[in-house]
Amino acid sequence: MRIPDLLGFARDAATGNPLRTSLLVLAMAIGVAAVVVLTALGDGARRYVVNEFASIGTNLVIVLPGRSQTGGFNPANAITGTPRDLTIADAQAVQRGSAIHRLAPLAVGSSEISVGGKLREVLVAGTTAEFIQVRRLVIAQGRFLSTEDWSRGTAEAVIGAKVRAEMFGAEPAVGQLVRIGDRRFRVVGVLSASGQGLGMETDELVIIPVALAQAMLNSNTLFRILIEARNREAIPLAKTQALEIIKQRHEGEEDVTVITQDAILATFDRLLGALTLAVAGIAAISLAVAGVLVMNVMLVSVTQRTGEIGLLKALGATGGTIQLAFLTEAALLSLAGAIVGYGLGLAGAALIRLFYPFFPAFPPNWAVFAGLGTALTTGILFGVAPARRAAALDPVQALARR
Amino acid sequence: MNTQPAQIELIGIERIFKLGDSEVHALRYLDIAIRAGEYVAVMGPSGSGKSTLLNLLGLLDRPDQGIYRLEGRDVTTLSAEEQANVRSRRIGFVFQSFHLVPRLTAAENIALPMTLAGIEPGERITRVQQALKDYGLEERAQHRPDQLSGGQRQRVAIARATVMQPALILADEPTGNLDRATGEEVMRLLEELNQRGVTLIVVTHDAHLGGRARRQILMEDGALRQDSAAPTRSQTANAHS
Ligand SMILES: Nc1ncnc2c1ncn2[C@@H]1O[C@H](COP(=O)(O)OP(=O)(O)O)[C@@H](O)[C@H]1O
Ligand SMILES: [Mg+2]
C-alpha cells in the first residue's frame, strides 16, 4: 500500500468511529497537556529564580572575608569571624586585575537615621560610586554617590524608597539634610523601589561613602567586595586574579573566599532543572496510561472490524499491510492527541501566566519534544499488539463473523 | 489440446475441523480439475462443504491433506505473503453478503484491491471509471453502501472482484441475499465475465441458477457426489476462443 493511501485509510477508519477516536485523542491530549503544563511550572520556577539572581548584577564575582573550607559557596562563611581584615586598600588593589571591569567595596552595619523629629533604624551600606553599576540599581530621584577618593568621602547619602517614604512622606527628600548615626549627610538621591525579589532588600537601605561608613561603624573591614568581570568568559580569571592579589597583600595567606554568581546560579539551575525533570516524569506516567487505553481501544476496534479485516485479506492484503494499517491508525490518533494536548498545555501555561504575571510559566522546548515524542511512541508501541492480532486473524473466520 | 494442464487441480484434498473432541470432515479426498475459462456451479445441501471448498480454492484456507495446484504451481506450500499476492493478482471474490466497507464510497470500495496492491492513483481512477461504467454505477460512485440497493451493492462487489483483472472468480451464493430478478441480473454479469475468458466458480443451492452453468459439481457431506462433465475437447477449445 502506498503511504498516502495508508494515511487516508487510517484517517477514514478513525473518523468512521468518532466516539472511539475522540476518546483516544482526549486520553492522549490529557497526557501531553499534563507534561506541558507541569514542565512549564517547573521550568517557570527555575527561570524565576535565575532571573532574580541575574537581577543582582551580571558577571558578578564576590569576595568575602574568611576562608571557606570547601572552596565553594557556603552560607556559613557569611557569618563566621574574620581572621584578617578585608580593607578598602585590598579592594583598590584588586581593581588592577585585567579581567576585572569594575568593583565596589561594601561595608554594612545598622544605624539610625533621623530627620525632623522622626527616627528610624536602617541598614547602612558604605560603598562607592561604582556600586550602582555593579549592582544594577536604579535611581528614582536625584543621583547616586559621586565619584571620589575612596578613602575620603563627602557626606552624601542615597536612601531606599521605603526610607524616603517613612522619613519624608510627601516632602521632597533630595537636598535635605539627615542625621545618620552621629553625622549629618545630605540626601542626594533616592533608589527606585525594588519590589519583591530575592535581591538584597534595597528599599530600607541607606547608602553612604564607604570611608564614612567604616568610621561610623568603627571597623576597618569590608563586608564584601562586589566585582564585575569584563564578560562572562572572564569570570574564572577575575576570580583567580582577585584571590591572588588579596593573597599577596595578606602575606600569602588565602584568608578570603571568592564566589561567583555563576556558581550559585548553576546550583539553583541544576536543582530546579532536576525538579522539572521529575515533574515531567510524573506527567509522563499519564502518557503511559493513555498508551494502555490506546491498546485496549484498538483491540476492541480489531474485534469490531473483524469482517473488514477478513475482507482485506480476501482482496489480497498481506498480514504486513494490515498490521501497517492499524499501526498507522494508532499513530495518527496519538499524533492528533499530542497536538490537541500541546494546544491545551500551552493554553494552561498561558492561564497560569495570566494569573501570576511575574511567573514565567513557559514549557521548555525539550519537554515539548519529549511529550510529543513519548505520545507518538507509546501510541505506536501500544498499537503493535492490536495490529498483530488483526494481521493474525484467520480470513475465513473473520469473513464469517459479521 | 487435452494435454493442456488444468488451471485448478485438486488432488486428494481433505479438510477436517476439530471442535473439541469431535471432528468434522468438511472435505473428503476431493479430486477436481478445472480448466481455464470454465463456468462451474457448485451445488449441494447446506453443510456439504461448498464454502469450505471455495475458501480453499481462494487460498483463504489450507487443506489438511492433498495438493492444490493453481496454474501449475503447488500453492498449498506458499507462504502467507505469497498466497496474499496470488489472491491479489489472480482471484476475485464475490460474497453472499457483499462485504463492502461501510465507510467507503462505491468508487473507493471498487478501488480497494488496487489500493491494497499499491497501484498508482491515476491508473486506479481510470480503471474505477471504466468499472463504474461497465456496471452502470456511474450515478452511484460517491454513495456509501447503505445508500445502495442490494443489486447495486452486489454490482459494486463484482466490479471490485474484477478490477484487478483476475483469472478466476469465486462467488459464494452471490444471489442469496437478492430477489429473483436482481439475482438473474447479477448472474448475467458474472456470466458475461466468463464469456470473456475468466474462470467462474459459483456456489449456489438454487437448481435453476446452477443449471445455467456448463458444468455442475454436486457436493454431499464433504465429498464429490456428482460431476456433470469432465471437461471435453470442445469446452477447452471454447475457453481458448
Ligand atoms: N471453521 C469451522 N469450524 C468448524 N466447523 C466448520 C467450520 N467451517 C465449516 N465447518 C463445518 O464444515 C461443514 C461444511 O461447511 P460449509 O463449507 O460452510 O458448508 P456449505 O457452505 O456447503 O453450507 C459443516 O458441517 C460446517 O459445520
Ligand atoms: Mg456456505
XYZ file of C-alpha atoms and ligand atoms in Angstrom:
671
model
C 0.000 0.000 0.000
C 1.226 3.473 -0.809
C 1.887 5.827 2.100
C -0.789 8.413 1.183
C -3.292 5.563 0.785
C -2.248 4.130 4.122
C -2.754 7.510 5.779
C -6.076 8.034 4.042
C -7.273 4.575 5.010
C -6.276 5.122 8.649
C -7.917 8.551 8.671
C -11.184 7.172 7.275
C -11.129 4.328 9.777
C -10.591 6.814 12.606
C -13.284 9.250 11.512
C -15.612 6.324 10.856
C -15.899 5.839 14.611
C -15.957 9.331 16.152
C -16.625 8.207 19.726
C -13.680 5.840 19.853
C -11.455 8.365 18.124
C -12.345 11.284 20.389
C -11.859 9.102 23.463
C -8.349 8.182 22.393
C -7.426 11.668 21.304
C -8.662 13.020 24.624
C -6.678 10.496 26.661
C -3.515 11.275 24.730
C -4.219 15.005 24.904
C -4.574 14.949 28.685
C -1.234 13.179 28.996
C 0.590 15.619 26.763
C -1.135 18.640 28.321
C -0.033 17.412 31.757
C 3.570 17.211 30.575
C 3.422 20.664 29.024
C 1.777 22.395 31.999
C 3.837 20.700 34.699
C 7.138 21.326 32.964
C 6.041 24.909 32.333
C 5.548 25.226 36.087
C 8.867 23.582 36.914
C 10.844 25.475 34.346
C 8.990 28.652 35.249
C 10.201 28.273 38.831
C 13.734 27.737 37.577
C 13.579 30.777 35.346
C 12.058 32.878 38.076
C 14.871 32.105 40.483
C 17.543 32.503 37.833
C 16.128 35.857 36.765
C 16.021 37.067 40.324
C 19.652 36.146 40.770
C 20.611 37.702 37.494
C 18.950 40.947 38.560
C 21.541 41.341 41.322
C 24.041 42.134 38.591
C 25.804 40.399 35.761
C 29.138 38.602 35.729
C 29.447 39.120 39.455
C 32.368 37.833 41.476
C 32.020 38.347 45.205
C 34.881 38.471 47.720
C 34.059 37.845 51.351
C 36.377 37.771 54.329
C 37.161 34.421 55.902
C 38.239 31.221 54.318
C 35.807 28.641 53.156
C 36.841 25.041 53.795
C 35.185 23.605 50.739
C 36.070 26.461 48.453
C 32.518 26.505 47.197
C 29.575 28.554 48.211
C 28.949 28.119 51.883
C 26.454 30.387 53.556
C 28.082 29.728 56.926
C 31.048 31.803 55.771
C 28.913 34.869 55.678
C 28.624 34.897 59.455
C 31.902 33.414 60.665
C 34.574 35.649 62.131
C 37.183 37.467 60.102
C 40.794 36.390 60.549
C 42.266 39.357 58.736
C 40.503 42.499 57.657
C 39.366 42.860 54.079
C 40.144 46.505 53.521
C 39.406 49.321 51.129
C 43.050 49.116 50.066
C 42.522 45.450 49.171
C 39.578 46.418 47.032
C 41.584 49.144 45.332
C 44.399 46.695 44.624
C 42.019 44.139 43.097
C 40.987 46.764 40.538
C 44.330 46.101 38.816
C 43.152 42.664 37.645
C 42.899 42.568 33.864
C 39.686 40.523 33.903
C 38.023 42.952 36.260
C 35.777 45.551 34.734
C 34.865 47.425 37.894
C 34.177 46.751 41.518
C 32.568 48.242 44.588
C 33.601 47.693 48.198
C 30.772 47.168 50.608
C 30.680 47.778 54.355
C 27.418 47.065 56.113
C 26.102 47.865 59.541
C 22.979 49.071 61.181
C 22.444 52.585 62.428
C 19.741 55.168 62.933
C 18.542 57.852 60.606
C 16.734 60.917 61.848
C 15.196 63.937 60.213
C 12.890 66.430 61.793
C 11.505 64.558 64.769
C 11.456 61.174 63.029
C 13.857 58.410 63.903
C 14.258 55.041 62.246
C 16.611 52.081 62.350
C 18.259 51.453 58.983
C 20.786 49.244 57.318
C 23.747 51.377 56.283
C 25.725 50.340 53.247
C 29.093 52.004 52.757
C 30.256 51.823 49.191
C 31.443 53.837 46.206
C 30.021 55.349 43.041
C 30.614 52.050 41.155
C 28.070 50.245 43.303
C 25.105 51.420 41.254
C 26.516 49.859 38.084
C 27.798 46.689 39.692
C 24.514 46.024 41.465
C 22.332 47.346 38.626
C 20.344 49.642 40.867
C 18.054 52.300 39.512
C 17.826 55.836 40.828
C 14.305 57.230 41.162
C 15.226 60.795 42.114
C 18.465 62.759 42.226
C 21.741 60.926 41.624
C 23.967 58.274 43.140
C 27.137 58.873 45.182
C 29.715 60.965 43.368
C 33.000 59.521 42.137
C 35.761 60.448 44.548
C 38.731 59.186 46.503
C 37.525 56.017 48.277
C 39.431 56.772 51.479
C 37.765 60.148 51.951
C 34.117 60.726 51.262
C 31.633 63.528 51.006
C 28.772 63.380 53.452
C 26.212 62.302 50.889
C 23.555 59.668 51.238
C 21.302 57.787 48.850
C 18.211 56.356 50.515
C 15.873 53.489 49.729
C 12.304 54.064 48.646
C 10.769 52.913 51.888
C 13.159 55.024 53.989
C 12.236 58.035 51.889
C 8.527 57.390 52.303
C 8.771 56.990 56.056
C 11.135 59.876 56.734
C 9.869 62.429 54.251
C 6.341 61.405 53.334
C 5.152 63.750 50.627
C 8.060 66.191 51.143
C 10.935 66.200 48.643
C 13.885 64.235 50.017
C 16.674 65.180 47.643
C 18.746 68.044 49.023
C 17.584 67.544 52.605
C 19.960 67.046 55.478
C 19.606 63.951 57.606
C 21.454 62.581 60.606
C 22.819 59.082 60.291
C 24.467 57.797 63.440
C 26.279 60.836 64.731
C 26.940 62.521 61.399
C 24.979 64.753 59.125
C 24.507 63.781 55.489
C 22.861 65.419 52.557
C 20.383 63.220 50.674
C 21.456 63.279 47.014
C 19.292 60.530 45.620
C 16.513 58.035 46.176
C 16.605 54.462 44.898
C 13.616 53.269 42.978
C 11.501 50.690 44.753
C 12.864 47.227 44.098
C 9.609 45.395 44.629
C 9.682 41.868 45.901
C 12.593 39.716 44.972
C 15.480 37.618 46.091
C 17.915 40.510 45.786
C 19.208 42.319 48.831
C 16.405 44.435 50.132
C 17.322 47.908 48.930
C 14.130 49.697 49.941
C 15.237 50.027 53.555
C 18.866 50.776 52.757
C 20.832 53.954 53.256
C 23.932 54.200 51.088
C 26.873 56.407 52.101
C 30.544 56.577 51.070
C 32.486 53.562 52.303
C 35.112 55.530 54.300
C 32.403 57.330 56.279
C 30.560 54.078 56.894
C 33.683 52.411 58.270
C 34.323 55.335 60.530
C 30.741 55.309 61.721
C 30.728 51.546 62.292
C 34.176 51.782 63.806
C 35.565 48.968 61.699
C 38.213 48.666 59.011
C 36.894 45.566 57.416
C 34.637 45.276 54.420
C 31.577 43.070 54.336
C 32.060 42.248 50.630
C 33.856 43.316 47.524
C 31.479 43.135 44.574
C 33.411 42.622 41.345
C 32.043 42.794 37.842
C 34.118 40.716 35.429
C 34.748 42.057 31.920
C 32.445 39.459 30.464
C 31.083 36.024 31.119
C 34.219 34.266 29.897
C 36.381 36.411 32.164
C 34.601 35.302 35.349
C 37.008 32.462 36.271
C 40.039 34.652 35.591
C 38.555 37.526 37.595
C 38.061 35.092 40.445
C 41.699 33.883 40.391
C 43.058 37.397 39.985
C 41.044 38.699 42.936
C 42.185 35.800 45.045
C 45.867 36.156 44.001
C 46.018 39.881 44.589
C 44.471 39.673 48.040
C 46.614 36.660 48.951
C 49.730 38.639 48.080
C 48.592 41.522 50.205
C 47.796 39.191 53.110
C 51.292 37.711 53.347
C 50.475 34.787 51.112
C 47.592 33.630 53.188
C 44.366 32.750 51.491
C 42.015 34.191 54.056
C 39.180 35.296 51.810
C 36.550 33.429 49.900
C 35.698 34.311 46.336
C 32.421 33.103 44.996
C 30.834 33.676 41.622
C 27.264 34.443 40.932
C 27.518 31.807 38.220
C 28.251 29.095 40.729
C 25.223 29.974 42.834
C 23.103 30.260 39.754
C 24.319 26.929 38.440
C 23.388 25.261 41.709
C 19.855 26.579 41.582
C 19.647 25.870 37.897
C 20.599 22.252 38.435
C 18.305 21.823 41.415
C 15.244 23.247 39.719
C 16.110 21.583 36.421
C 16.091 18.232 38.206
C 12.772 19.130 39.778
C 11.297 19.895 36.364
C 12.576 16.600 35.040
C 10.985 14.733 37.945
C 7.697 16.502 37.379
C 7.872 15.684 33.671
C 8.458 12.056 34.570
C 5.353 12.008 36.707
C 3.364 13.587 33.910
C 4.734 11.006 31.501
C 3.005 8.314 33.544
C -0.306 9.705 32.369
C 1.004 9.183 28.842
C 1.678 5.546 29.609
C -1.892 5.285 30.893
C -3.050 6.822 27.632
C -0.940 4.244 25.815
C -2.695 1.387 27.593
C -6.000 2.955 26.665
C -4.907 3.174 23.026
C -4.081 -0.518 23.133
C -7.415 -1.543 24.590
C -9.497 0.626 22.341
C -7.566 -0.585 19.300
C -8.077 -4.185 20.407
C -11.807 -3.568 20.628
C -11.599 -1.952 17.214
C -9.900 -5.040 15.787
C -12.730 -7.174 17.161
C -15.348 -4.841 15.751
C -13.683 -4.748 12.372
C -13.023 -8.474 12.085
C -15.206 -8.736 8.991
C -13.378 -5.876 7.339
C -10.003 -7.422 8.102
C -11.129 -10.727 6.599
C -12.292 -8.878 3.523
C -8.993 -7.045 3.155
C -7.196 -10.380 3.272
C -9.529 -11.840 0.665
C -8.772 -8.823 -1.520
C -5.079 -9.619 -1.339
C -3.826 -7.623 1.658
C -0.832 -9.258 3.315
C -0.579 -9.542 7.085
C 2.077 -6.837 6.927
C -0.234 -4.420 5.140
C -2.987 -4.941 7.702
C -0.534 -4.527 10.554
C 0.758 -1.334 8.997
C -2.775 -0.003 8.521
C -3.630 -0.494 12.192
C -0.298 0.905 13.358
C -0.785 3.954 11.172
C -4.194 4.473 12.701
C -2.781 4.238 16.233
C -0.008 6.647 15.294
C -2.437 9.109 13.714
C -4.688 9.059 16.759
C -1.720 9.576 19.054
C -0.425 12.391 16.901
C -3.813 14.100 16.922
C -3.961 13.649 20.696
C -0.464 15.008 21.088
C -1.257 18.105 19.035
C -4.512 18.776 20.882
C -2.722 18.167 24.189
C 0.063 20.525 23.222
C -2.516 23.224 22.477
C -4.288 22.579 25.780
C -0.968 22.633 27.621
C 0.033 25.949 26.062
C -3.366 27.381 26.967
C -2.923 26.125 30.533
C 0.517 27.702 30.787
C -0.869 30.967 29.382
C -3.613 30.872 32.003
C -1.030 30.491 34.757
C 0.902 33.454 33.377
C -2.319 35.449 33.270
C -2.982 34.880 36.967
C 0.669 35.095 38.065
C 2.220 37.607 35.677
C 5.637 37.563 37.385
C 5.895 33.779 36.936
C 7.454 32.815 33.572
C 5.471 29.594 33.042
C 6.675 28.618 29.568
C 7.142 24.940 28.766
C 10.786 24.226 27.906
C 11.433 23.065 24.334
C 12.848 19.737 25.399
C 9.675 18.965 27.339
C 7.501 19.735 24.345
C 9.536 17.432 22.119
C 9.715 14.780 24.802
C 5.963 14.987 25.400
C 5.049 14.753 21.724
C 7.662 12.074 21.136
C 6.518 9.977 24.079
C 2.895 10.267 22.986
C 3.730 9.037 19.488
C 5.985 6.283 20.742
C 3.503 4.981 23.300
C 0.703 5.176 20.741
C 2.697 3.131 18.248
C 4.150 0.713 20.805
C 0.762 0.015 22.327
C -0.692 -0.190 18.821
C 1.589 -3.110 17.930
C -0.346 -5.761 19.861
C -3.738 -4.913 18.282
C -2.152 -4.619 14.837
C -0.532 -8.037 15.242
C -3.808 -9.528 16.326
C -5.532 -8.064 13.265
C -2.835 -9.413 10.966
C -3.034 -12.872 12.505
C -6.808 -13.244 12.062
C -7.952 -16.260 10.068
C -9.621 -14.758 6.979
C -12.314 -17.429 6.688
C -13.487 -16.981 10.243
C -13.083 -13.228 10.004
C -15.305 -13.155 6.924
C -17.866 -15.450 8.505
C -18.208 -13.163 11.509
C -20.449 -10.346 10.582
C -5.171 -29.997 -26.560
C -6.144 -32.452 -23.921
C -2.606 -32.261 -22.636
C -3.110 -28.621 -21.629
C -2.770 -28.573 -17.846
C -5.843 -27.677 -15.835
C -5.957 -24.195 -14.275
C -7.117 -25.701 -10.996
C -6.084 -29.149 -9.855
C -7.190 -30.619 -6.532
C -5.673 -33.963 -5.620
C -6.816 -35.858 -2.527
C -7.894 -32.711 -0.681
C -9.082 -33.174 2.878
C -10.257 -30.568 5.322
C -11.065 -31.529 8.873
C -12.375 -29.123 11.502
C -11.747 -30.101 15.087
C -14.387 -28.970 17.517
C -13.261 -30.091 20.936
C -13.181 -33.884 20.742
C -15.318 -34.247 17.645
C -14.029 -33.880 14.108
C -15.991 -32.517 11.168
C -14.907 -33.840 7.801
C -15.748 -30.779 5.731
C -13.945 -32.082 2.616
C -13.131 -35.722 1.885
C -10.497 -36.863 -0.641
C -11.525 -34.395 -3.252
C -10.106 -34.737 -6.778
C -11.252 -31.992 -9.121
C -9.686 -30.410 -12.199
C -10.991 -27.191 -13.703
C -9.684 -25.673 -16.908
C -9.235 -22.004 -17.587
C -12.420 -20.328 -18.788
C -14.803 -22.911 -17.376
C -18.127 -21.993 -15.764
C -18.756 -24.282 -12.818
C -21.682 -24.355 -10.414
C -21.012 -25.973 -7.051
C -24.230 -27.295 -5.572
C -25.332 -29.384 -2.654
C -27.235 -29.182 0.588
C -26.264 -26.811 3.377
C -23.216 -28.009 5.300
C -21.960 -30.161 2.428
C -18.658 -28.268 2.230
C -19.285 -25.868 -0.667
C -17.997 -22.783 1.135
C -15.059 -24.713 2.541
C -14.138 -25.760 -0.995
C -14.410 -22.220 -2.287
C -12.293 -20.817 0.568
C -9.672 -23.392 -0.233
C -9.721 -22.520 -3.911
C -9.386 -18.850 -2.953
C -6.362 -19.541 -0.719
C -8.222 -18.248 2.310
C -7.856 -21.675 3.888
C -5.357 -24.538 3.714
C -6.202 -28.223 3.316
C -5.138 -30.749 5.925
C -4.233 -33.231 3.208
C -3.717 -33.159 -0.526
C -2.285 -30.930 -3.185
C -3.780 -27.823 -4.761
C -2.152 -26.721 -7.990
C -3.151 -23.350 -9.341
C -1.868 -22.620 -12.834
C 0.604 -25.432 -12.499
C 2.033 -24.286 -9.180
C 1.532 -26.028 -5.838
C 0.037 -23.188 -3.815
C -0.568 -25.028 -0.537
C 3.078 -24.697 0.363
C 3.288 -20.958 -0.357
C 3.905 -18.540 2.490
C 1.002 -16.420 3.717
C 2.515 -13.430 1.933
C 2.833 -15.246 -1.387
C -0.734 -16.516 -1.064
C -1.910 -12.938 -0.479
C -0.173 -11.917 -3.692
C -1.875 -14.725 -5.613
C -5.248 -13.602 -4.203
C -4.483 -10.048 -5.163
C -3.472 -10.778 -8.780
C -5.323 -13.952 -9.819
C -8.502 -14.303 -7.753
C -11.655 -12.232 -7.307
C -14.227 -12.937 -4.593
C -17.954 -12.250 -4.587
C -19.783 -12.916 -1.333
C -23.381 -13.556 -0.429
C -23.436 -10.606 1.987
C -21.483 -8.311 -0.383
C -18.801 -7.425 2.201
C -18.423 -3.800 1.239
C -16.565 -1.468 3.616
C -19.395 0.692 5.003
C -17.378 3.893 5.443
C -16.049 3.864 1.872
C -17.946 5.077 -1.204
C -18.813 2.755 -4.081
C -15.836 4.074 -6.047
C -13.496 3.615 -3.085
C -14.769 0.099 -2.481
C -14.124 -0.782 -6.108
C -10.638 0.732 -5.874
C -9.781 -1.091 -2.637
C -7.950 -4.121 -4.180
C -5.853 -1.730 -6.275
C -5.174 0.487 -3.258
C -4.034 -2.545 -1.272
C -1.844 -3.684 -4.176
C -0.198 -0.247 -4.327
C -1.352 0.591 -7.860
C -0.815 4.238 -8.621
C -3.771 6.635 -8.208
C -4.017 7.672 -11.873
C -4.345 4.097 -13.034
C -6.846 3.423 -10.247
C -9.104 6.266 -11.308
C -9.194 5.148 -14.941
C -9.994 1.578 -14.003
C -12.659 2.575 -11.465
C -14.291 4.877 -14.018
C -14.377 2.030 -16.514
C -15.799 -0.379 -13.933
C -18.475 2.125 -12.853
C -19.475 2.470 -16.494
C -19.423 -1.286 -17.151
C -21.714 -1.983 -14.205
C -23.996 1.025 -14.616
C -22.890 2.588 -11.333
C -21.733 5.996 -12.576
C -24.524 7.779 -10.703
C -23.684 5.902 -7.515
C -19.925 6.421 -7.445
C -19.959 8.641 -4.364
C -22.661 6.717 -2.493
C -21.883 4.641 0.534
C -23.077 1.017 0.713
C -26.015 1.893 2.991
C -27.311 4.230 0.268
C -27.323 1.453 -2.327
C -29.846 -1.283 -3.104
C -28.877 -4.942 -2.766
C -28.385 -5.322 -6.502
C -26.247 -2.210 -6.657
C -24.153 -3.438 -3.755
C -23.514 -6.748 -5.458
C -22.628 -4.928 -8.660
C -20.088 -2.870 -6.702
C -18.748 -6.132 -5.256
C -18.430 -7.669 -8.730
C -16.723 -4.542 -10.011
C -14.332 -4.799 -7.075
C -13.710 -8.510 -7.775
C -12.828 -7.830 -11.402
C -10.896 -4.592 -11.117
C -7.573 -6.412 -10.700
C -8.412 -8.461 -13.832
C -8.228 -11.865 -12.135
C -8.127 -15.179 -13.953
C -10.563 -16.747 -11.522
C -13.774 -15.509 -9.926
C -15.144 -17.288 -6.879
C -18.723 -16.446 -5.914
C -20.290 -17.950 -2.785
C -24.072 -17.755 -3.169
C -23.870 -14.322 -4.833
C -27.642 -14.147 -5.244
C -28.509 -15.462 -1.786
C -29.448 -12.055 -0.449
C -31.170 -10.821 -3.610
C -34.648 -11.189 -5.080
C -35.057 -13.359 -8.128
C -34.893 -10.631 -10.801
C -31.868 -8.934 -9.251
C -30.248 -12.327 -8.805
C -30.710 -13.108 -12.502
C -29.145 -9.767 -13.367
C -26.115 -10.436 -11.154
C -25.679 -13.905 -12.643
C -25.830 -12.407 -16.128
C -22.985 -10.031 -15.223
C -20.877 -12.885 -13.899
C -21.596 -14.973 -16.976
C -20.531 -12.099 -19.198
C -17.201 -12.138 -17.407
C -16.936 -15.858 -18.046
C -17.661 -15.299 -21.719
C -14.647 -13.027 -21.802
C -12.491 -15.906 -20.607
C -12.483 -15.622 -16.820
C -12.941 -18.898 -14.963
C -16.158 -18.663 -12.953
C -16.975 -20.871 -9.992
C -20.326 -20.170 -8.349
C -21.697 -21.807 -5.230
C -25.471 -21.998 -5.235
C -28.196 -24.215 -3.953
C -30.649 -22.842 -6.481
C -31.025 -25.658 -9.057
C -32.323 -23.242 -11.667
C -29.305 -20.925 -11.405
C -26.963 -23.888 -11.191
C -28.446 -25.268 -14.366
C -27.171 -22.266 -16.303
C -23.578 -23.384 -15.781
C -21.920 -25.604 -18.314
C -20.646 -27.867 -15.549
C -22.267 -28.764 -12.243
C -20.488 -30.223 -9.281
C -22.687 -31.782 -6.618
C -21.302 -31.989 -3.102
C -22.612 -34.143 -0.316
C -21.181 -34.465 3.152
C -17.833 -33.097 2.045
C -17.420 -35.488 -0.857
C -17.853 -35.020 -4.588
C -21.151 -36.715 -5.320
C -21.520 -35.934 -8.971
C -19.558 -34.016 -11.602
C -21.744 -33.286 -14.635
C -18.864 -33.381 -17.049
C -15.198 -33.765 -17.073
C -14.092 -31.046 -19.499
C -14.431 -32.079 -23.119
C -12.361 -31.032 -26.108
C -14.987 -28.628 -27.324
C -15.161 -26.838 -23.970
C -11.432 -26.465 -23.828
C -11.493 -25.034 -27.299
C -14.273 -22.745 -26.221
C -12.205 -21.478 -23.365
C -9.473 -20.608 -25.826
C -11.604 -18.619 -28.210
N -14.493 -23.005 10.947
C -15.204 -24.132 11.100
N -15.091 -24.810 12.248
C -15.776 -25.954 12.427
N -16.575 -26.486 11.513
C -16.737 -25.840 10.356
C -16.047 -24.620 10.092
N -16.384 -24.205 8.843
C -17.233 -25.128 8.350
N -17.436 -26.098 9.266
C -18.282 -27.299 9.075
O -17.907 -27.902 7.848
C -19.040 -28.337 7.149
C -19.097 -27.661 5.796
O -19.399 -26.332 5.938
P -19.571 -25.306 4.716
O -18.438 -25.495 3.804
O -19.798 -23.964 5.243
O -20.897 -25.849 4.082
P -21.812 -25.179 2.976
O -21.151 -23.939 2.502
O -21.941 -26.213 1.917
O -23.101 -24.906 3.620
C -20.229 -28.017 8.018
O -20.570 -29.170 8.760
C -19.737 -26.940 8.921
O -20.392 -27.003 10.154
Mg -21.833 -21.960 2.558
